[in-house]
PDB file of C-alpha atoms in Angstrom:
ATOM      1  CA  GLN J   1      75.691  83.137  49.161  1.00  0.00           C
ATOM      2  CA  VAL J   2      76.897  82.892  52.723  1.00  0.00           C
ATOM      3  CA  GLN J   3      78.235  85.703  54.883  1.00  0.00           C
ATOM      4  CA  LEU J   4      80.559  85.165  57.843  1.00  0.00           C
ATOM      5  CA  VAL J   5      81.165  87.868  60.433  1.00  0.00           C
ATOM      6  CA  GLU J   6      84.003  87.377  62.907  1.00  0.00           C
ATOM      7  CA  ALA J   7      84.700  89.059  66.220  1.00  0.00           C
ATOM      8  CA  GLY J   8      87.034  88.735  69.174  1.00  0.00           C
ATOM      9  CA  GLY J   9      90.593  89.172  67.967  1.00  0.00           C
ATOM     10  CA  GLY J  10      93.111  91.427  69.645  1.00  0.00           C
ATOM     11  CA  LEU J  11      96.372  91.693  71.551  1.00  0.00           C
ATOM     12  CA  VAL J  12      97.030  89.372  74.467  1.00  0.00           C
ATOM     13  CA  GLN J  13     100.058  88.453  76.565  1.00  0.00           C
ATOM     14  CA  PRO J  14     101.576  84.964  76.411  1.00  0.00           C
ATOM     15  CA  GLY J  15      99.566  82.607  78.589  1.00  0.00           C
ATOM     16  CA  GLY J  16      96.424  84.655  78.128  1.00  0.00           C
ATOM     17  CA  SER J  17      93.082  83.790  76.561  1.00  0.00           C
ATOM     18  CA  LEU J  18      90.866  85.039  73.778  1.00  0.00           C
ATOM     19  CA  ARG J  19      87.515  83.932  72.406  1.00  0.00           C
ATOM     20  CA  LEU J  20      86.664  84.305  68.751  1.00  0.00           C
ATOM     21  CA  SER J  21      83.159  84.129  67.362  1.00  0.00           C
ATOM     22  CA  CYS J  22      81.818  83.793  63.842  1.00  0.00           C
ATOM     23  CA  ALA J  23      78.191  84.277  62.855  1.00  0.00           C
ATOM     24  CA  ALA J  24      76.978  82.820  59.585  1.00  0.00           C
ATOM     25  CA  SER J  25      74.017  84.026  57.557  1.00  0.00           C
ATOM     26  CA  GLY J  26      72.596  83.535  54.108  1.00  0.00           C
ATOM     27  CA  ASN J  27      71.926  80.389  52.130  1.00  0.00           C
ATOM     28  CA  ILE J  28      73.131  77.757  54.593  1.00  0.00           C
ATOM     29  CA  PHE J  29      72.104  74.173  54.070  1.00  0.00           C
ATOM     30  CA  ASN J  30      71.486  71.601  56.777  1.00  0.00           C
ATOM     31  CA  MET J  31      74.801  69.788  56.502  1.00  0.00           C
ATOM     32  CA  TYR J  32      77.888  71.947  56.780  1.00  0.00           C
ATOM     33  CA  ILE J  33      81.188  72.260  58.562  1.00  0.00           C
ATOM     34  CA  MET J  34      82.397  75.408  60.282  1.00  0.00           C
ATOM     35  CA  GLY J  35      85.880  76.056  61.460  1.00  0.00           C
ATOM     36  CA  TRP J  36      88.840  78.351  61.923  1.00  0.00           C
ATOM     37  CA  TYR J  37      91.987  78.683  59.887  1.00  0.00           C
ATOM     38  CA  ARG J  38      94.941  80.961  60.496  1.00  0.00           C
ATOM     39  CA  GLN J  39      97.701  82.514  58.477  1.00  0.00           C
ATOM     40  CA  GLY J  40     100.848  83.824  60.116  1.00  0.00           C
ATOM     41  CA  PRO J  41     103.420  86.100  58.495  1.00  0.00           C
ATOM     42  CA  ALA J  42     104.945  84.429  55.424  1.00  0.00           C
ATOM     43  CA  MET J  43     103.036  81.225  56.146  1.00  0.00           C
ATOM     44  CA  GLU J  44     100.407  79.157  54.400  1.00  0.00           C
ATOM     45  CA  ARG J  45      96.870  79.245  55.728  1.00  0.00           C
ATOM     46  CA  GLU J  46      96.359  76.276  58.033  1.00  0.00           C
ATOM     47  CA  LEU J  47      93.452  74.597  59.750  1.00  0.00           C
ATOM     48  CA  VAL J  48      93.158  75.364  63.450  1.00  0.00           C
ATOM     49  CA  ALA J  49      89.948  73.527  64.291  1.00  0.00           C
ATOM     50  CA  ASP J  50      86.611  72.617  62.791  1.00  0.00           C
ATOM     51  CA  ILE J  51      83.305  71.123  63.846  1.00  0.00           C
ATOM     52  CA  ASN J  52      80.761  69.256  61.777  1.00  0.00           C
ATOM     53  CA  ASN J  53      77.016  69.077  61.943  1.00  0.00           C
ATOM     54  CA  SER J  54      77.126  66.212  64.422  1.00  0.00           C
ATOM     55  CA  GLY J  55      79.425  68.094  66.740  1.00  0.00           C
ATOM     56  CA  ALA J  56      82.550  66.122  65.911  1.00  0.00           C
ATOM     57  CA  THR J  57      85.659  68.255  66.221  1.00  0.00           C
ATOM     58  CA  ASN J  58      89.072  68.270  64.611  1.00  0.00           C
ATOM     59  CA  TYR J  59      92.138  70.174  65.862  1.00  0.00           C
ATOM     60  CA  ALA J  60      95.602  70.961  64.641  1.00  0.00           C
ATOM     61  CA  GLU J  61      98.218  69.195  66.768  1.00  0.00           C
ATOM     62  CA  SER J  62      99.727  72.532  67.779  1.00  0.00           C
ATOM     63  CA  VAL J  63      96.541  73.685  69.514  1.00  0.00           C
ATOM     64  CA  LYS J  64      95.231  70.468  71.055  1.00  0.00           C
ATOM     65  CA  GLY J  65      94.600  70.877  74.760  1.00  0.00           C
ATOM     66  CA  ARG J  66      94.696  74.670  74.519  1.00  0.00           C
ATOM     67  CA  PHE J  67      91.944  75.611  72.042  1.00  0.00           C
ATOM     68  CA  SER J  68      88.329  74.527  72.035  1.00  0.00           C
ATOM     69  CA  ILE J  69      85.801  74.909  69.227  1.00  0.00           C
ATOM     70  CA  SER J  70      82.052  74.917  69.790  1.00  0.00           C
ATOM     71  CA  ARG J  71      78.940  75.939  67.941  1.00  0.00           C
ATOM     72  CA  ASP J  72      75.434  77.205  68.542  1.00  0.00           C
ATOM     73  CA  LYS J  73      73.416  75.653  65.726  1.00  0.00           C
ATOM     74  CA  THR J  74      70.348  77.803  66.332  1.00  0.00           C
ATOM     75  CA  LYS J  75      72.439  80.965  65.976  1.00  0.00           C
ATOM     76  CA  LYS J  76      74.635  79.494  63.214  1.00  0.00           C
ATOM     77  CA  THR J  77      77.616  80.690  65.221  1.00  0.00           C
ATOM     78  CA  VAL J  78      80.930  79.012  65.924  1.00  0.00           C
ATOM     79  CA  TYR J  79      83.304  79.913  68.744  1.00  0.00           C
ATOM     80  CA  LEU J  80      86.999  79.341  69.290  1.00  0.00           C
ATOM     81  CA  GLN J  81      88.174  79.523  72.886  1.00  0.00           C
ATOM     82  CA  MET J  82      91.929  79.991  72.916  1.00  0.00           C
ATOM     83  CA  ASN J  83      93.794  79.453  76.180  1.00  0.00           C
ATOM     84  CA  SER J  84      97.473  79.376  77.086  1.00  0.00           C
ATOM     85  CA  LEU J  85      98.248  81.454  74.034  1.00  0.00           C
ATOM     86  CA  LYS J  86     101.786  81.483  72.686  1.00  0.00           C
ATOM     87  CA  PRO J  87     103.594  84.004  70.470  1.00  0.00           C
ATOM     88  CA  GLU J  88     103.509  81.420  67.657  1.00  0.00           C
ATOM     89  CA  ASP J  89      99.713  81.621  67.717  1.00  0.00           C
ATOM     90  CA  THR J  90     100.003  85.134  66.300  1.00  0.00           C
ATOM     91  CA  ALA J  91      98.162  85.173  62.982  1.00  0.00           C
ATOM     92  CA  VAL J  92      95.112  86.362  61.131  1.00  0.00           C
ATOM     93  CA  TYR J  93      92.312  83.959  62.006  1.00  0.00           C
ATOM     94  CA  TYR J  94      89.697  83.225  59.371  1.00  0.00           C
ATOM     95  CA  CYS J  95      86.289  81.709  59.866  1.00  0.00           C
ATOM     96  CA  ASN J  96      85.334  79.074  57.305  1.00  0.00           C
ATOM     97  CA  LEU J  97      82.108  77.381  56.311  1.00  0.00           C
ATOM     98  CA  LYS J  98      82.046  74.577  53.806  1.00  0.00           C
ATOM     99  CA  GLN J  99      79.002  72.897  52.311  1.00  0.00           C
ATOM    100  CA  ILE J 100      77.919  70.978  49.259  1.00  0.00           C
ATOM    101  CA  GLU J 101      76.180  73.068  46.605  1.00  0.00           C
ATOM    102  CA  SER J 102      75.014  71.335  43.437  1.00  0.00           C
ATOM    103  CA  THR J 103      77.375  68.398  44.157  1.00  0.00           C
ATOM    104  CA  LYS J 104      80.375  70.729  44.605  1.00  0.00           C
ATOM    105  CA  LEU J 105      82.178  71.529  47.842  1.00  0.00           C
ATOM    106  CA  VAL J 106      82.051  75.293  48.355  1.00  0.00           C
ATOM    107  CA  ASN J 107      84.161  77.224  50.866  1.00  0.00           C
ATOM    108  CA  TYR J 108      83.158  80.557  52.346  1.00  0.00           C
ATOM    109  CA  TRP J 109      85.542  82.778  54.303  1.00  0.00           C
ATOM    110  CA  GLY J 110      85.248  85.564  56.799  1.00  0.00           C
ATOM    111  CA  GLN J 111      87.265  88.747  56.504  1.00  0.00           C
ATOM    112  CA  GLY J 112      89.780  87.626  59.120  1.00  0.00           C
ATOM    113  CA  THR J 113      90.570  88.865  62.592  1.00  0.00           C
ATOM    114  CA  GLN J 114      94.063  89.578  63.907  1.00  0.00           C
ATOM    115  CA  VAL J 115      95.308  87.749  66.986  1.00  0.00           C
ATOM    116  CA  THR J 116      98.608  88.982  68.387  1.00  0.00           C
ATOM    117  CA  VAL J 117     100.298  87.255  71.309  1.00  0.00           C
ATOM    118  CA  SER J 118     103.065  89.409  72.687  1.00  0.00           C
ATOM    119  CA  SER J 119     104.406  90.782  75.930  1.00  0.00           C
TER     120      SER J 119
END
């Protein structure tokens, strides 16, 4: 089992910044991907950004140039720096870790942290 603990959500004005963090613990294998998803009101959960074991990153078009994902492999922690926040970024943000276990792709999720962008 893998546990993911998120921190850093909150209320911010449009144009502001927030930094989310997610610490992973438990049975984590060498090759895995960590990332962030979000789910706004009455919306499907969507990928925001992820980063693989080699450091390659992937971003949703809506956040490119504004958000930045990074990781500290020794701490098994991933960060999401969010700048120039917009009201449409308001959502619950979920940390995700995916890895192969017994030939199957397994997804683990954090409990979610609320990000609200409002004046």
